Structure formats: structure tokens, C-alpha cells
Amino acid sequence: MVQTYKHVCQTSDSSNCKYSVDTVQWYPIDTGMFTTSGADHKLKIWDTNTMKVADHYTFKSRVCDHHMSSIARKHCLIAVGCEQSTVKLVDMKSGAATHQLKGHTGSVVAVRWSPRHEFLLATGSADSKVLLWDIRTAKGSLLALDQHNRRVSSKSGDVKTAHDGTVNGLQFTSDGLFIVTFGTDDRLRLWNASTGRNMLVNFGSVFNSSKRSLKFAISGDGCPDVLFIPSEGNIQVLDLYQGTHLNTLHGHYNSVNCCALQKETHYLFSGGADRNMLVWIPTSETEDYEENLKDQSRECHSEGSVRKEMTATVDTWSSDEDGA
């Protein structure tokens, strides 16, 4: 079943039409505010009551990614990754960029705060590195993830790299114990967030030619926990800890750029270059939904029967395609 719905509101900033928006995030505390960033070199803070920009921060290059912590209580920082090699930390309370994190030698394409430790930040870059930072110290990064699990470089000139290409996808698991990274070397890797150790899970080759930050989703408390990875025009579904390929979701007509999972319902939302947003519903719920429609039809055609109310197994506004 396919359904199409109109948008309920739109932003009043006409300049948004001129530049692509690469990252959108709700303010973690409430829905009265959200943030956007992209090719206009700006990080914008939006007021959802007026749908206008309440504040903005301008950088010298394109903003590749930004992220706010969902657990922070002692700071209100937005980590910003730009085409420049430094990570900017914007303080919403003071309205200024408090300081920069220097360690990468290429564009910072992916940034994520830990959901377990409020001062821990992970960044992925075009220099093939993934660095972990404690933003309370200015001494440099805590740790560089090494795909070969070397404790000490065998040569003084060796550089620890997480991938053999740009790291444009990065996520913590919901408990903050592990990190998943995605690179343009077509590889996914699972890391221990405390030790930085590569867990050596074989996910196989997952095609990734994107020059932008890719947002993928990780399920939590599942059986098993799975990854939803944009790969060209499809979404690959992989077992998080075993690396097994579970499914391929087809529906978009062009490259998929992002995935987001609603944990309460397990609905998956995806957006692509085809300008479509799709809602993917778990198979069991789709079957229940279709069975309820058949029940309703039988009730309506039964003489003297009263149309019974459909059980609320899915939201009536959700759309799907080919089981989506």
C-alpha cells in the first residue's frame, strides 16, 4: 500500500531553497526547537512556533554534520564538522564557538556525542581517521581507532586509520558501549567504545560512494539488533554483532541519504535524492494491518452488521511500499 501526504508546515527562510540541508536534529529536551546545517556554511537554530531562525552561526566552509548530546546536563554544546579539518564546539548558552578540536587533517564529515558519557565525542574524517575526544581537555584526542588493532605503531611514520577511505558514517549504539563506522572503502566496522578495539565483525562489502555524511540507524534491545545502512538506492539490513545480511529494502528511485528509527514503534524513516521520504513498517505489523482491512471489508458487506473499529496496529498516516 502506498499513501502520499502533504507537509504540515514549512520554513519561512527563502534562502533554504538555494542550498542543500545535510543535517537536521531536534533539540533533545523538547520539540520547541530544531537545528539544521548544510551547504550555506551555517548552523541554524529554528523556533518551531514561528518556523523562523532564532539564531545562526556562520563558518568558513560547508557544514558536513552537526550533533547535540541527548544526555548532557553540564554543557549545551553542538559539535560541528566542516570541510575544514577542525571540529567546532558551539555553546548555545553563550552564543559563541567555545573552542576547536584539532587532530584531523581532512574534512570532518561525521560527528556524534556518546549517549553514555556526556563529554565524550567521536568524529570521522576524510583523512580515514576516527578520533575520540574528551572535550574537557585541550591536549588533543583521547584515542584514534585503528582497524589493525595495533597498540603502538610499528613505525614512527605509521598513522592509525579506521578505514581506507573517508569516514562518512558514525553512530554509537543506544547503550554507548559500541561505535559503528562506515567508510567509502565500502566497509562497516564495529568498535568497542571504551578500548577502541576493532571487534572484527565481517559485514561484507556495502557500497558507499557518497561524498556527504550518511545517516544510518541502529536498533536497540532487538533480537537481533540490526543496522539500517543507506547503500545507493537501497537500504541494507545487517545483524549488528554477527554481520549477517538480513534484508534489502527497495523503494527509493535514487540514492538514499539517511535513515532514522523510531524506537517505540520500530518504524524506519528514510530520505533520498529522489525527494521522497518513506516509512517502513515491520512485516508483522503490516500483515496485521492488511488483515484488519480484510476484516473491515467483510464486516461492511455482511447484512445487518456494524462496521467494527480497526485495531490500532499502525498509524493511519504512515505510508509504505513493497512491505515498507
C-alpha atoms as a printed R data frame, in Angstrom:
    type eleno elety resid chain resno       x       y      z
1   ATOM     1    CA   MET     A     1   0.000   0.000  0.000
2   ATOM     2    CA   VAL     A     2   1.265   3.441 -0.920
3   ATOM     3    CA   GLN     A     3  -0.087   6.678  0.531
4   ATOM     4    CA   THR     A     4   1.019  10.247 -0.068
5   ATOM     5    CA   TYR     A     5   0.595  13.089  2.419
6   ATOM     6    CA   LYS     A     6   1.154  16.818  2.238
7   ATOM     7    CA   HIS     A     7   3.568  18.599  4.546
8   ATOM     8    CA   VAL     A     8   2.017  20.257  7.604
9   ATOM     9    CA   CYS     A     9   4.299  23.312  7.624
10  ATOM    10    CA   GLN     A    10   7.391  24.765  6.012
11  ATOM    11    CA   THR     A    11  10.201  27.103  6.982
12  ATOM    12    CA   SER     A    12   9.920  30.800  6.228
13  ATOM    13    CA   ASP     A    13  13.589  31.183  5.248
14  ATOM    14    CA   SER     A    14  13.664  31.513  1.452
15  ATOM    15    CA   SER     A    15  17.457  31.086  1.387
16  ATOM    16    CA   ASN     A    16  16.951  27.400  2.247
17  ATOM    17    CA   CYS     A    17  15.871  26.812 -1.349
18  ATOM    18    CA   LYS     A    18  19.314  27.814 -2.649
19  ATOM    19    CA   TYR     A    19  21.424  25.387 -0.603
20  ATOM    20    CA   SER     A    20  21.150  21.751  0.363
21  ATOM    21    CA   VAL     A    21  20.463  20.884  4.001
22  ATOM    22    CA   ASP     A    22  22.614  17.938  5.085
23  ATOM    23    CA   THR     A    23  21.708  17.551  8.776
24  ATOM    24    CA   VAL     A    24  18.544  18.134 10.809
25  ATOM    25    CA   GLN     A    25  18.186  17.402 14.524
26  ATOM    26    CA   TRP     A    26  15.521  18.101 17.110
27  ATOM    27    CA   TYR     A    27  16.592  19.798 20.310
28  ATOM    28    CA   PRO     A    28  16.960  16.736 22.611
29  ATOM    29    CA   ILE     A    29  14.991  18.247 25.505
30  ATOM    30    CA   ASP     A    30  11.787  19.229 23.697
31  ATOM    31    CA   THR     A    31  10.340  19.812 20.235
32  ATOM    32    CA   GLY     A    32  10.198  23.591 20.534
33  ATOM    33    CA   MET     A    33  13.451  23.909 18.650
34  ATOM    34    CA   PHE     A    34  15.454  22.121 15.980
35  ATOM    35    CA   THR     A    35  18.763  22.665 14.202
36  ATOM    36    CA   THR     A    36  19.856  22.470 10.558
37  ATOM    37    CA   SER     A    37  23.150  22.790  8.703
38  ATOM    38    CA   GLY     A    38  24.487  22.342  5.196
39  ATOM    39    CA   ALA     A    39  25.992  23.922  2.117
40  ATOM    40    CA   ASP     A    40  25.258  27.521  3.119
41  ATOM    41    CA   HIS     A    41  28.118  27.335  5.704
42  ATOM    42    CA   LYS     A    42  25.608  27.919  8.514
43  ATOM    43    CA   LEU     A    43  24.273  26.166 11.588
44  ATOM    44    CA   LYS     A    44  20.724  27.410 12.179
45  ATOM    45    CA   ILE     A    45  18.591  27.237 15.304
46  ATOM    46    CA   TRP     A    46  14.863  27.169 14.475
47  ATOM    47    CA   ASP     A    47  11.858  28.080 16.628
48  ATOM    48    CA   THR     A    48   9.074  25.611 15.773
49  ATOM    49    CA   ASN     A    49   6.372  28.005 16.980
50  ATOM    50    CA   THR     A    50   7.200  30.580 14.318
51  ATOM    51    CA   MET     A    51   9.188  28.353 11.906
52  ATOM    52    CA   LYS     A    52  11.796  31.102 11.773
53  ATOM    53    CA   VAL     A    53  15.512  31.145 12.501
54  ATOM    54    CA   ALA     A    54  16.068  32.163 16.124
55  ATOM    55    CA   ASP     A    55  19.867  32.182 15.837
56  ATOM    56    CA   HIS     A    56  22.597  31.108 13.434
57  ATOM    57    CA   TYR     A    57  26.346  30.548 13.309
58  ATOM    58    CA   THR     A    58  28.420  31.048 10.156
59  ATOM    59    CA   PHE     A    59  31.558  29.069  9.304
60  ATOM    60    CA   LYS     A    60  34.212  29.454  6.638
61  ATOM    61    CA   SER     A    61  33.286  26.248  4.801
62  ATOM    62    CA   ARG     A    62  30.397  23.854  4.232
63  ATOM    63    CA   VAL     A    63  28.996  22.237  7.366
64  ATOM    64    CA   CYS     A    64  29.156  18.473  6.787
65  ATOM    65    CA   ASP     A    65  27.477  17.360 10.015
66  ATOM    66    CA   HIS     A    66  26.464  18.545 13.481
67  ATOM    67    CA   HIS     A    67  25.166  16.891 16.629
68  ATOM    68    CA   MET     A    68  23.824  17.725 20.095
69  ATOM    69    CA   SER     A    69  24.132  15.386 23.068
70  ATOM    70    CA   SER     A    70  20.907  13.775 24.294
71  ATOM    71    CA   ILE     A    71  22.219  13.267 27.848
72  ATOM    72    CA   ALA     A    72  24.350  16.350 28.564
73  ATOM    73    CA   ARG     A    73  23.449  18.258 31.727
74  ATOM    74    CA   LYS     A    74  26.680  20.196 32.332
75  ATOM    75    CA   HIS     A    75  27.043  21.651 28.855
76  ATOM    76    CA   CYS     A    76  24.898  22.745 25.926
77  ATOM    77    CA   LEU     A    77  27.374  22.244 23.099
78  ATOM    78    CA   ILE     A    78  26.737  21.494 19.443
79  ATOM    79    CA   ALA     A    79  29.607  19.671 17.750
80  ATOM    80    CA   VAL     A    80  30.071  20.892 14.179
81  ATOM    81    CA   GLY     A    81  32.104  19.135 11.493
82  ATOM    82    CA   CYS     A    82  33.142  21.257  8.498
83  ATOM    83    CA   GLU     A    83  35.156  20.867  5.323
84  ATOM    84    CA   GLN     A    84  37.970  22.362  7.333
85  ATOM    85    CA   SER     A    85  39.888  19.882  9.491
86  ATOM    86    CA   THR     A    86  38.924  21.286 12.904
87  ATOM    87    CA   VAL     A    87  35.833  20.388 14.935
88  ATOM    88    CA   LYS     A    88  33.914  23.427 16.196
89  ATOM    89    CA   LEU     A    89  32.019  23.399 19.509
90  ATOM    90    CA   VAL     A    90  29.164  25.909 19.608
91  ATOM    91    CA   ASP     A    91  27.784  26.890 23.015
92  ATOM    92    CA   MET     A    92  24.085  27.716 22.726
93  ATOM    93    CA   LYS     A    93  24.063  29.413 26.134
94  ATOM    94    CA   SER     A    94  26.771  31.936 25.329
95  ATOM    95    CA   GLY     A    95  26.060  32.077 21.616
96  ATOM    96    CA   ALA     A    96  29.693  31.535 20.654
97  ATOM    97    CA   ALA     A    97  32.051  28.817 19.448
98  ATOM    98    CA   THR     A    98  33.817  27.949 22.712
99  ATOM    99    CA   HIS     A    99  36.804  26.148 21.240
100 ATOM   100    CA   GLN     A   100  38.084  23.921 18.448
101 ATOM   101    CA   LEU     A   101  39.322  20.353 18.437
102 ATOM   102    CA   LYS     A   102  42.437  19.869 16.311
103 ATOM   103    CA   GLY     A   103  43.650  16.441 15.236
104 ATOM   104    CA   HIS     A   104  42.223  15.641 11.825
105 ATOM   105    CA   THR     A   105  43.981  16.532  8.578
106 ATOM   106    CA   GLY     A   106  40.912  16.329  6.333
107 ATOM   107    CA   SER     A   107  37.266  17.397  6.278
108 ATOM   108    CA   VAL     A   108  35.304  16.349  9.375
109 ATOM   109    CA   VAL     A   109  32.350  14.536  7.814
110 ATOM   110    CA   ALA     A   110  30.679  12.837 10.806
111 ATOM   111    CA   VAL     A   111  30.316  13.844 14.486
112 ATOM   112    CA   ARG     A   112  28.468  12.058 17.309
113 ATOM   113    CA   TRP     A   113  28.232  12.502 21.082
114 ATOM   114    CA   SER     A   114  28.235   9.417 23.255
115 ATOM   115    CA   PRO     A   115  24.826   8.507 24.767
116 ATOM   116    CA   ARG     A   116  26.704   7.174 27.810
117 ATOM   117    CA   HIS     A   117  29.306   9.847 28.680
118 ATOM   118    CA   GLU     A   118  28.305  13.473 28.153
119 ATOM   119    CA   PHE     A   119  31.834  14.746 27.489
120 ATOM   120    CA   LEU     A   120  32.807  12.011 25.012
121 ATOM   121    CA   LEU     A   121  32.693  12.918 21.317
122 ATOM   122    CA   ALA     A   122  33.547  10.802 18.249
123 ATOM   123    CA   THR     A   123  34.485  12.294 14.872
124 ATOM   124    CA   GLY     A   124  35.070  10.765 11.430
125 ATOM   125    CA   SER     A   125  37.023  12.435  8.662
126 ATOM   126    CA   ALA     A   126  38.200  12.359  5.062
127 ATOM   127    CA   ASP     A   127  41.665  11.539  6.459
128 ATOM   128    CA   SER     A   128  40.351   7.984  7.178
129 ATOM   129    CA   LYS     A   129  40.559   8.567 10.947
130 ATOM   130    CA   VAL     A   130  38.011   8.231 13.730
131 ATOM   131    CA   LEU     A   131  39.035  10.162 16.835
132 ATOM   132    CA   LEU     A   132  37.534  10.055 20.329
133 ATOM   133    CA   TRP     A   133  37.655  13.266 22.372
134 ATOM   134    CA   ASP     A   134  37.092  14.306 25.975
135 ATOM   135    CA   ILE     A   135  36.024  17.887 25.315
136 ATOM   136    CA   ARG     A   136  37.097  18.933 28.831
137 ATOM   137    CA   THR     A   137  40.754  18.695 27.833
138 ATOM   138    CA   ALA     A   138  42.620  20.669 25.200
139 ATOM   139    CA   LYS     A   139  45.532  18.232 24.953
140 ATOM   140    CA   GLY     A   140  44.169  16.536 21.838
141 ATOM   141    CA   SER     A   141  42.141  13.428 21.147
142 ATOM   142    CA   LEU     A   142  41.895  10.591 23.640
143 ATOM   143    CA   LEU     A   143  42.170   7.830 21.107
144 ATOM   144    CA   ALA     A   144  42.467   7.118 17.391
145 ATOM   145    CA   LEU     A   145  40.645   3.985 16.243
146 ATOM   146    CA   ASP     A   146  42.926   1.543 14.442
147 ATOM   147    CA   GLN     A   147  41.457  -1.030 12.052
148 ATOM   148    CA   HIS     A   148  44.501  -3.264 12.674
149 ATOM   149    CA   ASN     A   149  44.230  -3.107 16.499
150 ATOM   150    CA   ARG     A   150  47.849  -2.040 16.952
151 ATOM   151    CA   ARG     A   151  48.664  -0.846 20.459
152 ATOM   152    CA   VAL     A   152  51.764   1.014 19.276
153 ATOM   153    CA   SER     A   153  52.646   1.859 15.702
154 ATOM   154    CA   SER     A   154  55.359  -0.411 14.338
155 ATOM   155    CA   LYS     A   155  56.957   2.558 12.619
156 ATOM   156    CA   SER     A   156  57.207   6.140 13.744
157 ATOM   157    CA   GLY     A   157  55.605   7.287 10.487
158 ATOM   158    CA   ASP     A   158  52.580   4.957 10.749
159 ATOM   159    CA   VAL     A   159  49.189   6.596 11.132
160 ATOM   160    CA   LYS     A   160  46.271   4.811 12.782
161 ATOM   161    CA   THR     A   161  43.287   4.733 10.425
162 ATOM   162    CA   ALA     A   162  39.794   3.344 10.939
163 ATOM   163    CA   HIS     A   163  39.120   2.919  7.204
164 ATOM   164    CA   ASP     A   164  40.907   3.095  3.863
165 ATOM   165    CA   GLY     A   165  38.710   5.953  2.728
166 ATOM   166    CA   THR     A   166  36.575   8.819  4.009
167 ATOM   167    CA   VAL     A   167  34.647   8.003  7.185
168 ATOM   168    CA   ASN     A   168  31.237   9.491  6.374
169 ATOM   169    CA   GLY     A   169  29.038   7.451  8.704
170 ATOM   170    CA   LEU     A   170  29.339   7.152 12.501
171 ATOM   171    CA   GLN     A   171  26.939   6.093 15.241
172 ATOM   172    CA   PHE     A   172  27.077   4.932 18.857
173 ATOM   173    CA   THR     A   173  24.843   2.055 19.885
174 ATOM   174    CA   SER     A   174  21.996   3.157 22.163
175 ATOM   175    CA   ASP     A   175  23.858   1.986 25.293
176 ATOM   176    CA   GLY     A   176  27.051   3.781 24.232
177 ATOM   177    CA   LEU     A   177  29.155   0.633 24.526
178 ATOM   178    CA   PHE     A   178  29.970   0.312 20.839
179 ATOM   179    CA   ILE     A   179  30.590   2.519 17.823
180 ATOM   180    CA   VAL     A   180  29.721   1.679 14.223
181 ATOM   181    CA   THR     A   181  31.602   3.419 11.405
182 ATOM   182    CA   PHE     A   182  31.017   3.437  7.630
183 ATOM   183    CA   GLY     A   183  33.622   4.389  5.050
184 ATOM   184    CA   THR     A   184  33.979   4.951  1.332
185 ATOM   185    CA   ASP     A   185  36.152   1.806  1.309
186 ATOM   186    CA   ASP     A   186  32.741   0.044  1.333
187 ATOM   187    CA   ARG     A   187  33.361  -1.258  4.843
188 ATOM   188    CA   LEU     A   188  31.396  -1.166  8.085
189 ATOM   189    CA   ARG     A   189  33.241  -1.656 11.344
190 ATOM   190    CA   LEU     A   190  32.113  -2.269 14.929
191 ATOM   191    CA   TRP     A   191  34.306  -0.870 17.722
192 ATOM   192    CA   ASN     A   192  34.445  -1.149 21.500
193 ATOM   193    CA   ALA     A   193  33.828   2.446 22.627
194 ATOM   194    CA   SER     A   194  35.893   2.058 25.826
195 ATOM   195    CA   THR     A   195  39.019   0.412 24.455
196 ATOM   196    CA   GLY     A   196  38.782   1.456 20.811
197 ATOM   197    CA   ARG     A   197  39.260  -2.145 19.725
198 ATOM   198    CA   ASN     A   198  38.037  -3.251 16.300
199 ATOM   199    CA   MET     A   199  35.613  -6.114 17.009
200 ATOM   200    CA   LEU     A   200  36.466  -7.641 13.592
201 ATOM   201    CA   VAL     A   201  32.843  -8.278 12.619
202 ATOM   202    CA   ASN     A   202  32.624  -9.131  8.919
203 ATOM   203    CA   PHE     A   203  29.758  -7.151  7.364
204 ATOM   204    CA   GLY     A   204  30.971  -7.858  3.841
205 ATOM   205    CA   SER     A   205  31.196  -5.131  1.224
206 ATOM   206    CA   VAL     A   206  28.493  -2.431  1.431
207 ATOM   207    CA   PHE     A   207  28.730   0.028 -1.446
208 ATOM   208    CA   ASN     A   208  29.386   3.632 -0.359
209 ATOM   209    CA   SER     A   209  30.340   6.297 -2.871
210 ATOM   210    CA   SER     A   210  28.719   9.226 -1.090
211 ATOM   211    CA   LYS     A   211  30.699  12.429 -0.697
212 ATOM   212    CA   ARG     A   212  28.405  13.582  2.124
213 ATOM   213    CA   SER     A   213  27.650  12.465  5.640
214 ATOM   214    CA   LEU     A   214  25.471   9.338  5.641
215 ATOM   215    CA   LYS     A   215  22.998   8.904  8.484
216 ATOM   216    CA   PHE     A   216  22.271   5.272  9.295
217 ATOM   217    CA   ALA     A   217  20.154   3.748 12.058
218 ATOM   218    CA   ILE     A   218  20.798   1.116 14.736
219 ATOM   219    CA   SER     A   219  18.015  -0.735 16.521
220 ATOM   220    CA   GLY     A   220  18.248  -1.316 20.261
221 ATOM   221    CA   ASP     A   221  17.023  -4.130 22.527
222 ATOM   222    CA   GLY     A   222  16.176  -6.205 19.488
223 ATOM   223    CA   CYS     A   223  16.540  -9.869 18.711
224 ATOM   224    CA   PRO     A   224  18.837  -9.368 16.972
225 ATOM   225    CA   ASP     A   225  19.964  -5.735 16.968
226 ATOM   226    CA   VAL     A   226  20.294  -4.585 13.371
227 ATOM   227    CA   LEU     A   227  21.838  -1.869 11.226
228 ATOM   228    CA   PHE     A   228  19.883   0.020  8.568
229 ATOM   229    CA   ILE     A   229  22.521   1.246  6.112
230 ATOM   230    CA   PRO     A   230  21.866   3.503  3.078
231 ATOM   231    CA   SER     A   231  23.655   1.989  0.079
232 ATOM   232    CA   GLU     A   232  22.941   3.679 -3.242
233 ATOM   233    CA   GLY     A   233  19.175   3.433 -3.862
234 ATOM   234    CA   ASN     A   234  18.558   0.715 -1.261
235 ATOM   235    CA   ILE     A   235  18.770   0.144  2.495
236 ATOM   236    CA   GLN     A   236  20.814  -2.824  3.663
237 ATOM   237    CA   VAL     A   237  19.664  -4.537  6.870
238 ATOM   238    CA   LEU     A   238  22.527  -6.233  8.736
239 ATOM   239    CA   ASP     A   239  22.923  -8.053 12.039
240 ATOM   240    CA   LEU     A   240  24.854  -5.677 14.306
241 ATOM   241    CA   TYR     A   241  27.025  -8.238 16.104
242 ATOM   242    CA   GLN     A   242  27.220 -11.073 13.549
243 ATOM   243    CA   GLY     A   243  27.459  -9.010 10.353
244 ATOM   244    CA   THR     A   244  24.901 -11.233  8.605
245 ATOM   245    CA   HIS     A   245  22.894  -9.714  5.761
246 ATOM   246    CA   LEU     A   246  19.214  -9.941  6.762
247 ATOM   247    CA   ASN     A   247  17.340  -7.992  4.088
248 ATOM   248    CA   THR     A   248  17.484  -5.318  1.407
249 ATOM   249    CA   LEU     A   249  14.771  -2.648  1.390
250 ATOM   250    CA   HIS     A   250  13.845  -1.405 -2.087
251 ATOM   251    CA   GLY     A   251  11.674   1.668 -2.588
252 ATOM   252    CA   HIS     A   252  13.694   4.763 -3.435
253 ATOM   253    CA   TYR     A   253  14.410   5.727 -7.034
254 ATOM   254    CA   ASN     A   254  17.724   7.418 -6.288
255 ATOM   255    CA   SER     A   255  20.455   7.400 -3.646
256 ATOM   256    CA   VAL     A   256  19.303   7.033 -0.026
257 ATOM   257    CA   ASN     A   257  20.928   9.700  2.172
258 ATOM   258    CA   CYS     A   258  19.595   8.998  5.650
259 ATOM   259    CA   CYS     A   259  17.717   6.596  7.889
260 ATOM   260    CA   ALA     A   260  16.108   7.226 11.276
261 ATOM   261    CA   LEU     A   261  14.441   4.682 13.526
262 ATOM   262    CA   GLN     A   262  11.509   5.405 15.836
263 ATOM   263    CA   LYS     A   263  12.394   3.085 18.692
264 ATOM   264    CA   GLU     A   264   8.938   2.887 20.283
265 ATOM   265    CA   THR     A   265   7.226   1.550 17.136
266 ATOM   266    CA   HIS     A   266  10.281   0.283 15.209
267 ATOM   267    CA   TYR     A   267   9.173   2.324 12.205
268 ATOM   268    CA   LEU     A   268  12.049   3.230  9.916
269 ATOM   269    CA   PHE     A   269  12.098   6.580  8.082
270 ATOM   270    CA   SER     A   270  14.344   7.108  5.073
271 ATOM   271    CA   GLY     A   271  15.050  10.066  2.810
272 ATOM   272    CA   GLY     A   272  16.731  10.093 -0.572
273 ATOM   273    CA   ALA     A   273  17.838  12.108 -3.558
274 ATOM   274    CA   ASP     A   274  14.523  11.196 -5.215
275 ATOM   275    CA   ARG     A   275  12.933  13.779 -2.846
276 ATOM   276    CA   ASN     A   276  10.825  11.104 -1.166
277 ATOM   277    CA   MET     A   277  10.546  10.200  2.488
278 ATOM   278    CA   LEU     A   278   9.443   6.620  3.032
279 ATOM   279    CA   VAL     A   279   8.086   4.972  6.181
280 ATOM   280    CA   TRP     A   280   8.971   1.318  6.584
281 ATOM   281    CA   ILE     A   281   6.685  -0.719  8.839
282 ATOM   282    CA   PRO     A   282   7.775  -4.029 10.448
283 ATOM   283    CA   THR     A   283   6.455  -7.005  8.472
284 ATOM   284    CA   SER     A   284   4.309  -8.425 11.274
285 ATOM   285    CA   GLU     A   285   2.552  -5.092 11.769
286 ATOM   286    CA   THR     A   286   1.965  -4.730  8.014
287 ATOM   287    CA   GLU     A   287   0.352  -8.159  7.918
288 ATOM   288    CA   ASP     A   288  -1.873  -7.260 10.901
289 ATOM   289    CA   TYR     A   289  -2.829  -4.017  9.188
290 ATOM   290    CA   GLU     A   290  -3.806  -5.756  5.927
291 ATOM   291    CA   GLU     A   291  -5.720  -8.453  7.812
292 ATOM   292    CA   ASN     A   292  -7.671  -5.757  9.673
293 ATOM   293    CA   LEU     A   293  -8.599  -4.154  6.349
294 ATOM   294    CA   LYS     A   294  -9.953  -7.510  5.131
295 ATOM   295    CA   ASP     A   295 -11.915  -7.943  8.367
296 ATOM   296    CA   GLN     A   296 -13.434  -4.495  7.958
297 ATOM   297    CA   SER     A   297 -14.404  -5.224  4.371
298 ATOM   298    CA   ARG     A   298 -16.148  -8.449  5.388
299 ATOM   299    CA   GLU     A   299 -17.981  -6.657  8.194
300 ATOM   300    CA   CYS     A   300 -19.165  -3.892  5.863
301 ATOM   301    CA   HIS     A   301 -20.547  -6.367  3.317
302 ATOM   302    CA   SER     A   302 -22.268  -8.539  5.921
303 ATOM   303    CA   GLU     A   303 -26.006  -7.809  6.063
304 ATOM   304    CA   GLY     A   304 -27.025  -6.009  9.221
305 ATOM   305    CA   SER     A   305 -23.528  -5.907 10.565
306 ATOM   306    CA   VAL     A   306 -21.955  -2.925 12.270
307 ATOM   307    CA   ARG     A   307 -18.554  -1.763 10.951
308 ATOM   308    CA   LYS     A   308 -16.050  -2.590 13.650
309 ATOM   309    CA   GLU     A   309 -13.177  -0.302 14.540
310 ATOM   310    CA   MET     A   310  -9.735  -1.295 13.249
311 ATOM   311    CA   THR     A   311  -7.197  -2.254 15.870
312 ATOM   312    CA   ALA     A   312  -4.516   0.429 16.081
313 ATOM   313    CA   THR     A   313  -1.559  -1.614 14.910
314 ATOM   314    CA   VAL     A   314  -0.127   1.185 12.741
315 ATOM   315    CA   ASP     A   315  -0.542   4.929 12.498
316 ATOM   316    CA   THR     A   316  -3.116   5.849  9.877
317 ATOM   317    CA   TRP     A   317  -0.796   8.474  8.407
318 ATOM   318    CA   SER     A   318   2.088   6.079  7.728
319 ATOM   319    CA   SER     A   319   2.935   5.063  4.168
320 ATOM   320    CA   ASP     A   320   4.750   2.049  2.850
321 ATOM   321    CA   GLU     A   321   5.903   0.426 -0.355
322 ATOM   322    CA   ASP     A   322   6.693  -3.226 -1.020
323 ATOM   323    CA   GLY     A   323   6.333  -4.012  2.650
324 ATOM   324    CA   ALA     A   324   7.567  -0.600  3.652
